[in-house]
XYZ file of N, CA and C in Angstrom:
702
model
N -96.304 -170.204 -203.774
C -96.239 -170.611 -205.172
C -96.306 -172.121 -205.257
N -96.822 -172.604 -206.409
C -96.744 -174.014 -206.727
C -95.494 -174.233 -207.568
N -94.743 -175.269 -207.229
C -93.504 -175.558 -207.949
C -93.499 -177.028 -208.346
N -93.178 -177.273 -209.622
C -93.054 -178.649 -210.107
C -91.641 -178.835 -210.667
N -90.783 -179.590 -209.985
C -89.446 -179.870 -210.511
C -89.549 -180.744 -211.755
N -88.739 -180.428 -212.742
C -88.730 -181.212 -213.978
C -87.370 -181.873 -214.159
N -87.334 -183.146 -214.569
C -88.504 -183.995 -214.870
C -89.182 -184.467 -213.585
N -90.453 -184.843 -213.681
C -91.221 -185.311 -212.540
C -92.627 -184.785 -212.581
N -93.515 -185.367 -211.795
C -94.919 -184.975 -211.760
C -95.347 -184.376 -210.431
N -94.470 -184.471 -209.421
C -94.837 -183.980 -208.097
C -94.928 -182.452 -208.101
N -95.903 -181.926 -207.367
C -96.102 -180.483 -207.244
C -95.986 -180.116 -205.768
N -95.245 -179.038 -205.482
C -95.013 -178.603 -204.111
C -95.489 -177.160 -203.947
N -95.752 -176.777 -202.722
C -95.998 -175.366 -202.407
C -94.781 -174.835 -201.666
N -94.355 -173.634 -202.031
C -93.194 -173.003 -201.384
C -93.566 -171.589 -200.970
N -92.823 -171.054 -200.018
C -93.069 -169.685 -199.579
C -92.763 -168.691 -200.698
N -93.488 -167.611 -200.683
C -93.299 -166.591 -201.717
C -91.857 -166.071 -201.741
N -91.252 -165.915 -200.541
C -89.896 -165.369 -200.468
C -88.884 -166.238 -201.200
N -89.189 -167.538 -201.321
C -88.261 -168.443 -202.003
C -88.196 -168.173 -203.498
N -89.204 -167.516 -204.051
C -89.246 -167.273 -205.492
C -89.053 -165.811 -205.860
N -89.150 -164.916 -204.891
C -89.040 -163.490 -205.202
C -87.723 -163.151 -205.878
N -86.658 -163.836 -205.483
C -85.342 -163.557 -206.049
C -85.335 -163.665 -207.571
N -86.118 -164.629 -208.098
C -86.136 -164.865 -209.544
C -87.052 -163.899 -210.282
N -87.797 -163.088 -209.538
C -88.732 -162.164 -210.156
C -88.226 -160.725 -210.135
N -86.984 -160.529 -209.640
C -86.426 -159.183 -209.589
C -85.993 -158.737 -210.981
N -85.774 -157.425 -211.110
C -85.320 -156.891 -212.388
C -83.896 -157.321 -212.698
N -83.489 -157.112 -213.944
C -82.163 -157.557 -214.369
C -81.040 -156.875 -213.590
N -81.251 -155.619 -213.177
C -80.179 -154.917 -212.471
C -79.907 -155.521 -211.096
N -80.841 -156.291 -210.560
C -80.615 -156.924 -209.267
C -79.488 -157.947 -209.336
N -79.177 -158.418 -210.546
C -78.129 -159.415 -210.721
C -76.824 -158.778 -211.189
N -76.780 -157.473 -211.234
C -75.603 -156.771 -211.728
C -74.638 -156.485 -210.588
N -73.341 -156.595 -210.857
C -72.324 -156.316 -209.849
C -72.340 -154.819 -209.499
N -72.600 -154.480 -208.229
C -72.692 -153.058 -207.878
C -71.341 -152.346 -207.833
N -70.258 -153.083 -207.602
C -68.936 -152.438 -207.544
C -68.411 -152.261 -208.966
N -68.566 -151.082 -209.487
C -68.239 -150.841 -210.889
C -66.817 -150.348 -211.094
N -66.069 -150.067 -210.014
C -64.705 -149.553 -210.150
C -63.723 -150.396 -209.350
N -64.055 -151.648 -209.115
C -63.243 -152.463 -208.217
C -61.901 -152.834 -208.844
N -60.848 -152.818 -208.010
C -59.512 -153.285 -208.388
C -58.738 -153.524 -207.097
N -57.634 -154.249 -207.190
C -56.762 -154.480 -206.049
C -55.806 -153.300 -205.915
N -55.735 -152.719 -204.715
C -54.869 -151.555 -204.510
C -53.411 -151.872 -204.835
N -52.978 -153.104 -204.556
C -51.583 -153.464 -204.818
C -51.288 -153.578 -206.312
N -52.336 -153.611 -207.153
C -52.133 -153.680 -208.601
C -52.018 -152.296 -209.241
N -52.248 -151.249 -208.458
C -52.226 -149.888 -209.004
C -50.804 -149.350 -209.050
N -50.455 -148.725 -210.167
C -49.143 -148.097 -210.328
C -49.224 -146.573 -210.358
N -50.406 -146.053 -210.633
C -50.554 -144.589 -210.698
C -52.013 -144.222 -210.444
N -52.215 -143.108 -209.773
C -53.564 -142.573 -209.601
C -53.514 -141.077 -209.847
N -54.509 -140.613 -210.627
C -54.582 -139.187 -210.971
C -55.963 -138.657 -210.606
N -55.969 -137.429 -210.118
C -57.220 -136.766 -209.745
C -57.162 -135.336 -210.249
N -58.271 -134.871 -210.802
C -58.319 -133.475 -211.241
C -59.712 -132.918 -211.002
N -59.742 -131.657 -210.633
C -60.984 -130.922 -210.450
C -60.712 -129.488 -210.872
N -61.687 -128.618 -210.670
C -61.488 -127.220 -211.020
C -60.493 -126.540 -210.091
N -60.215 -127.177 -208.947
C -59.320 -126.570 -207.958
C -57.893 -127.104 -208.013
N -57.728 -128.384 -208.334
C -56.404 -128.982 -208.192
C -56.256 -130.185 -209.110
N -55.011 -130.496 -209.445
C -54.672 -131.717 -210.169
C -53.595 -132.439 -209.371
N -53.817 -133.719 -209.105
C -52.886 -134.511 -208.305
C -52.502 -135.766 -209.075
N -51.217 -136.126 -209.014
C -50.737 -137.362 -209.619
C -49.794 -138.048 -208.647
N -50.025 -139.349 -208.448
C -49.174 -140.155 -207.578
C -48.737 -141.384 -208.360
N -47.441 -141.708 -208.281
C -46.909 -142.869 -208.988
C -46.173 -143.775 -208.008
N -46.328 -145.069 -208.217
C -45.629 -146.034 -207.357
C -44.145 -146.058 -207.719
N -43.284 -145.996 -206.708
C -41.837 -146.055 -206.935
C -41.202 -147.238 -206.213
N -41.992 -148.011 -205.502
C -41.506 -149.189 -204.794
C -42.680 -150.005 -204.314
N -42.428 -151.192 -203.771
C -43.531 -152.039 -203.305
C -44.430 -151.350 -202.286
N -43.853 -150.482 -201.436
C -44.623 -149.806 -200.411
C -44.354 -148.307 -200.381
N -43.965 -147.756 -201.488
C -43.664 -146.320 -201.519
C -44.234 -145.673 -202.775
N -44.677 -144.428 -202.607
C -45.297 -143.658 -203.677
C -44.658 -142.276 -203.757
N -44.746 -141.680 -204.936
C -44.214 -140.345 -205.174
C -45.313 -139.457 -205.750
N -45.483 -138.273 -205.163
C -46.361 -137.281 -205.786
C -45.550 -136.577 -206.871
N -46.072 -136.534 -208.086
C -45.372 -135.900 -209.200
C -46.079 -134.646 -209.706
N -47.301 -134.425 -209.268
C -48.058 -133.238 -209.664
C -48.980 -132.846 -208.513
N -49.034 -131.577 -208.154
C -48.435 -130.379 -208.757
C -46.985 -130.144 -208.340
N -46.487 -130.865 -207.329
C -45.084 -130.765 -206.936
C -44.526 -132.168 -206.814
N -43.208 -132.257 -206.727
C -42.555 -133.551 -206.588
C -42.168 -133.747 -205.131
N -42.753 -134.777 -204.484
C -42.421 -135.068 -203.094
C -42.773 -136.517 -202.783
N -42.090 -137.070 -201.781
C -42.436 -138.413 -201.324
C -43.863 -138.388 -200.799
N -44.669 -139.366 -201.207
C -46.092 -139.349 -200.867
C -46.393 -140.214 -199.649
N -47.391 -139.793 -198.905
C -47.883 -140.536 -197.752
C -48.590 -141.798 -198.249
N -48.007 -142.950 -197.981
C -48.547 -144.207 -198.508
C -49.966 -144.459 -198.008
N -50.235 -144.121 -196.752
C -51.563 -144.369 -196.207
C -52.621 -143.520 -196.904
N -52.258 -142.266 -197.236
C -53.212 -141.420 -197.955
C -53.479 -141.969 -199.350
N -52.430 -142.443 -200.022
C -52.606 -142.997 -201.367
C -53.465 -144.257 -201.314
N -53.212 -145.112 -200.334
C -54.014 -146.337 -200.221
C -55.466 -146.010 -199.877
N -55.680 -144.907 -199.153
C -57.048 -144.481 -198.866
C -57.752 -144.067 -200.154
N -57.050 -143.332 -201.011
C -57.624 -142.948 -202.304
C -57.981 -144.186 -203.128
N -57.033 -145.119 -203.203
C -57.262 -146.319 -204.001
C -58.382 -147.171 -203.418
N -58.358 -147.345 -202.101
C -59.361 -148.190 -201.465
C -60.771 -147.650 -201.603
N -60.919 -146.340 -201.408
C -62.256 -145.755 -201.465
C -62.761 -145.655 -202.906
N -61.837 -145.495 -203.852
C -62.246 -145.496 -205.258
C -62.699 -146.891 -205.672
N -61.928 -147.906 -205.299
C -62.275 -149.271 -205.665
C -63.533 -149.776 -204.991
N -63.939 -149.131 -203.889
C -65.128 -149.578 -203.144
C -66.418 -148.928 -203.638
N -66.340 -148.081 -204.653
C -67.541 -147.417 -205.168
C -68.604 -148.443 -205.568
N -69.850 -148.172 -205.161
C -70.966 -149.059 -205.502
C -72.088 -148.260 -206.152
N -72.677 -148.837 -207.146
C -73.818 -148.209 -207.812
C -75.075 -148.409 -206.974
N -75.834 -147.327 -206.802
C -77.156 -147.464 -206.185
C -78.237 -147.405 -207.273
N -77.817 -147.060 -208.490
C -78.726 -147.084 -209.645
C -77.887 -147.123 -210.908
N -78.432 -147.737 -211.955
C -77.763 -147.832 -213.248
C -78.539 -146.956 -214.227
N -77.877 -145.899 -214.714
C -78.584 -144.885 -215.497
C -78.474 -145.096 -216.999
N -77.332 -145.572 -217.477
C -77.159 -145.724 -218.924
C -76.019 -146.678 -219.199
N -76.063 -147.332 -220.362
C -75.002 -148.233 -220.808
C -74.601 -147.877 -222.232
N -73.348 -148.176 -222.550
C -72.812 -147.941 -223.904
C -73.069 -146.510 -224.359
N -72.814 -145.574 -223.472
C -73.066 -144.165 -223.767
C -71.800 -143.508 -224.291
N -71.848 -142.892 -225.465
C -70.652 -142.194 -225.976
C -70.394 -140.923 -225.176
N -69.153 -140.479 -225.192
C -68.775 -139.291 -224.421
C -69.538 -138.055 -224.870
N -69.986 -138.035 -226.118
C -70.708 -136.875 -226.636
C -72.121 -136.761 -226.076
N -72.594 -137.801 -225.383
C -73.973 -137.796 -224.886
C -74.049 -137.682 -223.364
N -73.057 -137.077 -222.758
C -72.986 -137.028 -221.300
C -73.691 -135.832 -220.674
N -74.063 -134.844 -221.484
C -74.632 -133.601 -220.941
C -75.859 -133.826 -220.045
N -76.807 -134.682 -220.418
C -77.990 -134.868 -219.556
C -77.662 -135.396 -218.159
N -76.478 -135.929 -217.990
C -76.085 -136.489 -216.698
C -75.126 -135.571 -215.936
N -74.964 -134.350 -216.425
C -74.088 -133.400 -215.745
C -72.622 -133.733 -215.864
N -72.253 -134.425 -216.944
C -70.881 -134.907 -217.073
C -70.143 -134.347 -218.281
N -70.765 -133.427 -219.016
C -70.059 -132.834 -220.149
C -68.879 -131.999 -219.663
N -69.030 -131.373 -218.502
C -67.936 -130.679 -217.815
C -67.868 -131.253 -216.397
N -67.136 -132.339 -216.200
C -67.170 -133.062 -214.930
C -66.722 -132.206 -213.748
N -67.294 -132.510 -212.608
C -66.856 -131.884 -211.365
C -65.471 -132.395 -210.987
N -65.208 -133.667 -211.252
C -63.915 -134.278 -210.940
C -63.658 -135.446 -211.879
N -62.385 -135.758 -212.061
C -61.967 -136.901 -212.862
C -60.949 -137.706 -212.067
N -61.092 -139.024 -212.110
C -60.171 -139.919 -211.419
C -59.748 -141.015 -212.398
N -58.458 -141.291 -212.447
C -57.991 -142.399 -213.279
C -56.940 -143.191 -212.506
N -57.006 -144.502 -212.660
C -56.074 -145.405 -211.998
C -55.449 -146.294 -213.060
N -54.125 -146.318 -213.091
C -53.422 -147.192 -214.025
C -52.941 -148.423 -213.277
N -53.251 -149.601 -213.816
C -52.918 -150.857 -213.163
C -51.661 -151.478 -213.756
N -51.075 -152.401 -213.017
C -49.837 -153.041 -213.465
C -50.049 -153.853 -214.742
N -51.284 -154.260 -215.005
C -51.601 -155.014 -216.223
C -51.599 -154.134 -217.469
N -51.533 -152.813 -217.274
C -51.614 -151.881 -218.395
C -53.000 -151.306 -218.574
N -53.997 -151.864 -217.890
C -55.359 -151.347 -217.966
C -55.472 -150.033 -217.209
N -56.443 -149.234 -217.597
C -56.707 -147.963 -216.927
C -58.174 -147.885 -216.556
N -58.445 -147.444 -215.359
C -59.801 -147.200 -214.886
C -60.001 -145.695 -214.856
N -60.969 -145.185 -215.629
C -61.195 -143.744 -215.742
C -62.627 -143.405 -215.355
N -62.782 -142.457 -214.435
C -64.098 -142.073 -213.942
C -64.305 -140.572 -214.082
N -65.486 -140.185 -214.552
C -65.918 -138.788 -214.563
C -67.038 -138.654 -213.549
N -66.975 -137.627 -212.707
C -67.934 -137.452 -211.614
C -68.658 -136.121 -211.778
N -69.983 -136.166 -211.684
C -70.774 -134.935 -211.794
C -70.757 -134.177 -210.470
N -71.324 -132.990 -210.474
C -71.419 -132.182 -209.253
C -72.215 -132.953 -208.197
N -71.627 -133.195 -207.017
C -72.358 -133.931 -205.977
C -73.572 -133.149 -205.480
N -74.594 -133.869 -205.065
C -75.810 -133.270 -204.513
C -76.207 -134.035 -203.258
N -76.703 -133.307 -202.275
C -77.143 -133.939 -201.040
C -78.563 -134.473 -201.205
N -78.728 -135.750 -200.978
C -80.034 -136.398 -201.058
C -80.200 -137.300 -199.847
N -81.148 -136.928 -198.991
C -81.425 -137.699 -197.783
C -80.167 -137.911 -196.954
N -79.407 -136.837 -196.817
C -78.211 -136.883 -195.980
C -77.017 -137.572 -196.604
N -77.083 -137.885 -197.896
C -75.979 -138.547 -198.575
C -75.506 -137.693 -199.753
N -74.206 -137.721 -199.987
C -73.634 -137.011 -201.126
C -73.628 -137.957 -202.325
N -74.482 -137.654 -203.322
C -74.627 -138.513 -204.492
C -74.225 -137.774 -205.760
N -73.789 -138.540 -206.737
C -73.426 -137.956 -208.028
C -73.531 -139.030 -209.099
N -73.549 -138.586 -210.347
C -73.479 -139.503 -211.474
C -72.008 -139.756 -211.783
N -71.662 -141.011 -212.021
C -70.282 -141.388 -212.308
C -70.247 -142.150 -213.631
N -69.442 -141.683 -214.544
C -69.305 -142.296 -215.869
C -67.984 -143.035 -215.920
N -68.028 -144.324 -216.164
C -66.802 -145.089 -216.368
C -66.491 -145.117 -217.852
N -65.392 -144.513 -218.210
C -65.059 -144.318 -219.617
C -64.916 -145.651 -220.342
N -64.286 -146.633 -219.693
C -63.957 -147.883 -220.372
C -65.183 -148.693 -220.766
N -66.276 -148.616 -220.012
C -67.463 -149.388 -220.395
C -68.632 -148.510 -220.829
N -68.444 -147.182 -220.831
C -69.478 -146.289 -221.325
C -70.747 -146.288 -220.501
N -70.660 -146.638 -219.223
C -71.849 -146.717 -218.375
C -71.876 -145.561 -217.376
N -73.097 -145.115 -217.053
C -73.303 -144.071 -216.062
C -73.982 -144.693 -214.850
N -73.391 -144.454 -213.691
C -73.899 -145.006 -212.438
C -74.258 -143.864 -211.491
N -75.223 -144.123 -210.639
C -75.523 -143.209 -209.539
C -74.866 -143.794 -208.300
N -74.069 -142.994 -207.603
C -73.298 -143.556 -206.495
C -73.046 -142.518 -205.419
N -72.762 -143.011 -204.224
C -72.284 -142.145 -203.155
C -70.853 -141.734 -203.487
N -70.549 -140.466 -203.322
C -69.235 -139.985 -203.747
C -68.446 -139.383 -202.590
N -68.617 -139.944 -201.410
C -67.795 -139.526 -200.286
C -66.327 -139.832 -200.505
N -66.026 -140.707 -201.485
C -64.629 -141.058 -201.761
C -63.816 -139.843 -202.202
N -64.476 -138.809 -202.693
C -63.762 -137.610 -203.131
C -63.042 -136.923 -201.974
N -63.509 -137.160 -200.748
C -62.864 -136.558 -199.589
C -61.421 -137.022 -199.441
N -61.106 -138.209 -199.952
C -59.744 -138.732 -199.845
C -58.748 -137.898 -200.640
N -59.243 -137.108 -201.599
C -58.365 -136.305 -202.445
C -58.279 -134.850 -201.969
N -58.915 -134.547 -200.843
C -58.921 -133.179 -200.335
C -57.800 -132.975 -199.325
N -57.302 -131.741 -199.234
C -56.278 -131.419 -198.249
C -55.189 -130.563 -198.835
N -54.348 -130.029 -197.955
C -53.183 -129.266 -198.389
C -52.130 -130.224 -198.941
N -51.197 -129.699 -199.721
C -50.166 -130.546 -200.301
C -49.345 -131.253 -199.229
N -49.143 -130.576 -198.093
C -48.380 -131.198 -197.006
C -49.089 -132.421 -196.445
N -50.416 -132.476 -196.584
C -51.171 -133.626 -196.082
C -50.858 -134.897 -196.865
N -50.375 -134.740 -198.091
C -50.077 -135.890 -198.944
C -48.597 -136.281 -198.878
N -47.826 -135.560 -198.080
C -46.388 -135.792 -198.010
C -46.073 -136.929 -197.039
N -45.072 -137.732 -197.397
C -44.666 -138.855 -196.552
C -44.104 -138.324 -195.239
N -44.696 -138.699 -194.088
C -44.202 -138.200 -192.819
C -42.911 -138.873 -192.363
N -42.507 -139.979 -193.001
C -41.255 -140.629 -192.626
C -40.082 -139.749 -193.026
N -39.266 -139.370 -192.045
C -38.121 -138.503 -192.325
C -37.083 -139.250 -193.143
N -36.861 -140.516 -192.823
C -35.916 -141.346 -193.566
C -36.694 -142.416 -194.310
N -36.269 -142.691 -195.518
C -36.929 -143.716 -196.325
C -36.021 -144.935 -196.474
N -35.345 -145.306 -195.364
C -34.432 -146.442 -195.400
C -35.208 -147.747 -195.537
N -35.023 -148.433 -196.635
C -35.684 -149.710 -196.859
C -34.810 -150.882 -196.418
N -33.487 -150.640 -196.323
C -32.561 -151.708 -195.975
C -32.269 -151.700 -194.479
N -31.511 -152.680 -194.057
C -31.129 -152.798 -192.647
C -30.116 -151.708 -192.312
N -30.282 -151.076 -191.151
C -29.333 -150.069 -190.688
C -28.057 -150.772 -190.238
N -26.914 -150.361 -190.774
C -25.642 -151.015 -190.446
C -24.682 -150.103 -189.685
N -24.960 -148.801 -189.661
C -24.066 -147.899 -188.944
C -24.830 -146.668 -188.509
N -24.559 -146.225 -187.271
C -25.188 -145.020 -186.742
C -24.141 -144.194 -186.022
N -24.203 -142.889 -186.234
C -23.281 -141.975 -185.565
C -24.070 -140.845 -184.928
N -23.665 -140.447 -183.747
C -24.273 -139.324 -183.048
C -23.210 -138.258 -182.876
N -23.469 -137.081 -183.458
C -22.463 -136.015 -183.479
C -22.994 -134.793 -182.750
N -22.196 -134.228 -181.876
C -22.545 -133.003 -181.177
C -21.278 -132.187 -180.939
N -21.425 -130.884 -180.819
C -20.262 -130.021 -180.619
C -19.662 -130.161 -179.227
N -20.451 -130.612 -178.278
C -20.004 -130.613 -176.893
C -19.486 -131.956 -176.402
N -19.487 -132.978 -177.276
C -19.026 -134.298 -176.845
C -18.429 -135.045 -178.032
N -17.598 -136.036 -177.753
C -17.023 -136.817 -178.856
C -18.115 -137.527 -179.653
N -17.826 -137.808 -180.906
C -18.770 -138.532 -181.766
C -18.922 -139.974 -181.283
N -20.167 -140.431 -181.230
C -20.458 -141.808 -180.843
C -20.835 -142.578 -182.103
N -20.151 -143.693 -182.335
C -20.403 -144.497 -183.527
C -20.714 -145.934 -183.137
N -21.742 -146.497 -183.772
C -22.098 -147.895 -183.586
C -22.181 -148.552 -184.952
N -21.520 -149.689 -185.103
C -21.466 -150.386 -186.384
C -21.966 -151.810 -186.211
N -22.755 -152.267 -187.165
C -23.301 -153.625 -187.117
C -22.410 -154.560 -187.911
N -21.914 -155.585 -187.254
C -21.081 -156.578 -187.903
C -21.714 -157.948 -187.850
N -20.942 -158.965 -188.236
C -21.458 -160.329 -188.248
C -21.758 -160.835 -186.841
N -21.006 -160.310 -185.865
C -21.175 -160.763 -184.479
C -22.031 -159.808 -183.658
N -22.734 -158.899 -184.287
C -23.567 -157.952 -183.559
C -23.013 -156.541 -183.627
N -23.535 -155.688 -182.784
C -23.154 -154.274 -182.810
C -21.880 -154.034 -182.005
N -21.093 -153.057 -182.517
C -19.833 -152.706 -181.866
C -19.701 -151.192 -181.790
N -18.976 -150.745 -180.751
C -18.621 -149.331 -180.678
C -17.569 -149.025 -181.736
N -17.207 -147.762 -181.873
C -16.236 -147.356 -182.882
C -14.878 -148.004 -182.720
N -14.521 -148.352 -181.488
C -13.222 -148.983 -181.263
C -13.274 -150.494 -181.380
N -14.412 -151.050 -181.782
C -14.530 -152.492 -181.952
C -15.046 -153.236 -180.749
N -15.333 -152.526 -179.657
C -15.845 -153.174 -178.459
C -17.300 -153.583 -178.676
N -17.659 -154.819 -178.336
C -19.060 -155.256 -178.510
C -20.021 -154.433 -177.654
N -21.213 -154.218 -178.174
C -22.266 -153.511 -177.437
C -23.292 -154.547 -176.994
N -23.422 -154.775 -175.700
C -24.387 -155.777 -175.235
C -25.810 -155.228 -175.270
N -26.781 -156.143 -175.224
C -28.183 -155.747 -175.139
C -28.788 -155.385 -176.483
N -30.018 -154.876 -176.408
C -30.791 -154.592 -177.623
C -30.872 -153.108 -177.957
N -30.094 -152.283 -177.254
C -30.183 -150.824 -177.473
C -29.921 -150.425 -178.928
N -28.847 -150.906 -179.586
C -28.632 -150.498 -180.985
C -29.788 -150.895 -181.910
N -30.320 -152.086 -181.697
C -31.431 -152.529 -182.542
C -32.649 -151.638 -182.353
N -32.939 -151.300 -181.091
C -34.087 -150.439 -180.823
C -33.855 -149.030 -181.347
N -32.613 -148.554 -181.248
C -32.297 -147.219 -181.755
C -32.421 -147.167 -183.272
N -31.951 -148.218 -183.941
C -32.081 -148.268 -185.398
C -33.527 -148.271 -185.836
N -34.374 -149.013 -185.115
C -35.794 -149.047 -185.447
C -36.441 -147.688 -185.210
N -36.012 -147.008 -184.142
C -36.569 -145.683 -183.846
C -36.178 -144.666 -184.909
N -34.942 -144.755 -185.401
C -34.488 -143.826 -186.445
C -35.264 -144.052 -187.737
N -35.440 -145.324 -188.097
C -36.176 -145.627 -189.331
C -37.644 -145.230 -189.217
N -38.188 -145.241 -187.995
C -39.598 -144.909 -187.810
C -39.852 -143.457 -187.482
N -38.825 -142.613 -187.580
C -38.976 -141.196 -187.243
C -39.967 -140.523 -188.189
N -41.012 -139.926 -187.636
C -42.055 -139.282 -188.430
C -42.157 -137.799 -188.121
N -42.398 -137.020 -189.154
C -42.595 -135.581 -188.979
C -44.010 -135.303 -188.493
N -44.130 -134.369 -187.560
C -45.436 -133.918 -187.112
C -45.902 -132.721 -187.921
N -44.946 -131.991 -188.504
C -45.293 -130.807 -189.291
C -44.133 -130.526 -190.234
N -44.421 -129.930 -191.386
C -43.389 -129.556 -192.350
C -43.248 -128.045 -192.342
N -42.089 -127.558 -191.889
C -41.914 -126.124 -191.688
C -41.609 -125.385 -192.986
N -40.740 -125.935 -193.791
C -40.330 -125.226 -195.015
C -39.659 -126.216 -195.963
């Protein structure tokens, strides 16, 4: 191409690739991440399909609670996976803008395959309707409607896998949810006297007040707090 910077009279030749960027369509300049948010800003995430409805609510800086369909402590890593994969959604095509909910039928969204909503600490809500996924060239694709901006996007929808599984899969595997420092531990058995360790200002002590040397109590306290279930029996 010939290029003349203005103001000025000089004319230059430049490679075609240097100008192609300015000749692309308008969608080339559009942000592809249409559902982006910070996972730490989320206070609630809801998912519903024809098979299941799931609701998770934040109850602490690093803890979540499943409130639907049952009430149980939630696996934080699973919840963060849901949030992370939802926020990472990218459009591979832009199908419609400013579309009212009454006009969703041509995109397979009048009766969505799945619905996802995320409530943020700011009070904003991100709401997505997902059409029936279809395999195209080895990828699972679907139309996704973002309620808040009325736009329909074509996107990979592997993120739906994060919401699949048995209810036990979403349960917090930590047996104890101790957030504070462990200050006392007791070991009780029928065949031996009770063993008690108490944490004081000068370190750990046995039940009779004798100091406990070494790092054993500290390591034991960390092991108790980190106790994880491998399976939930009943």
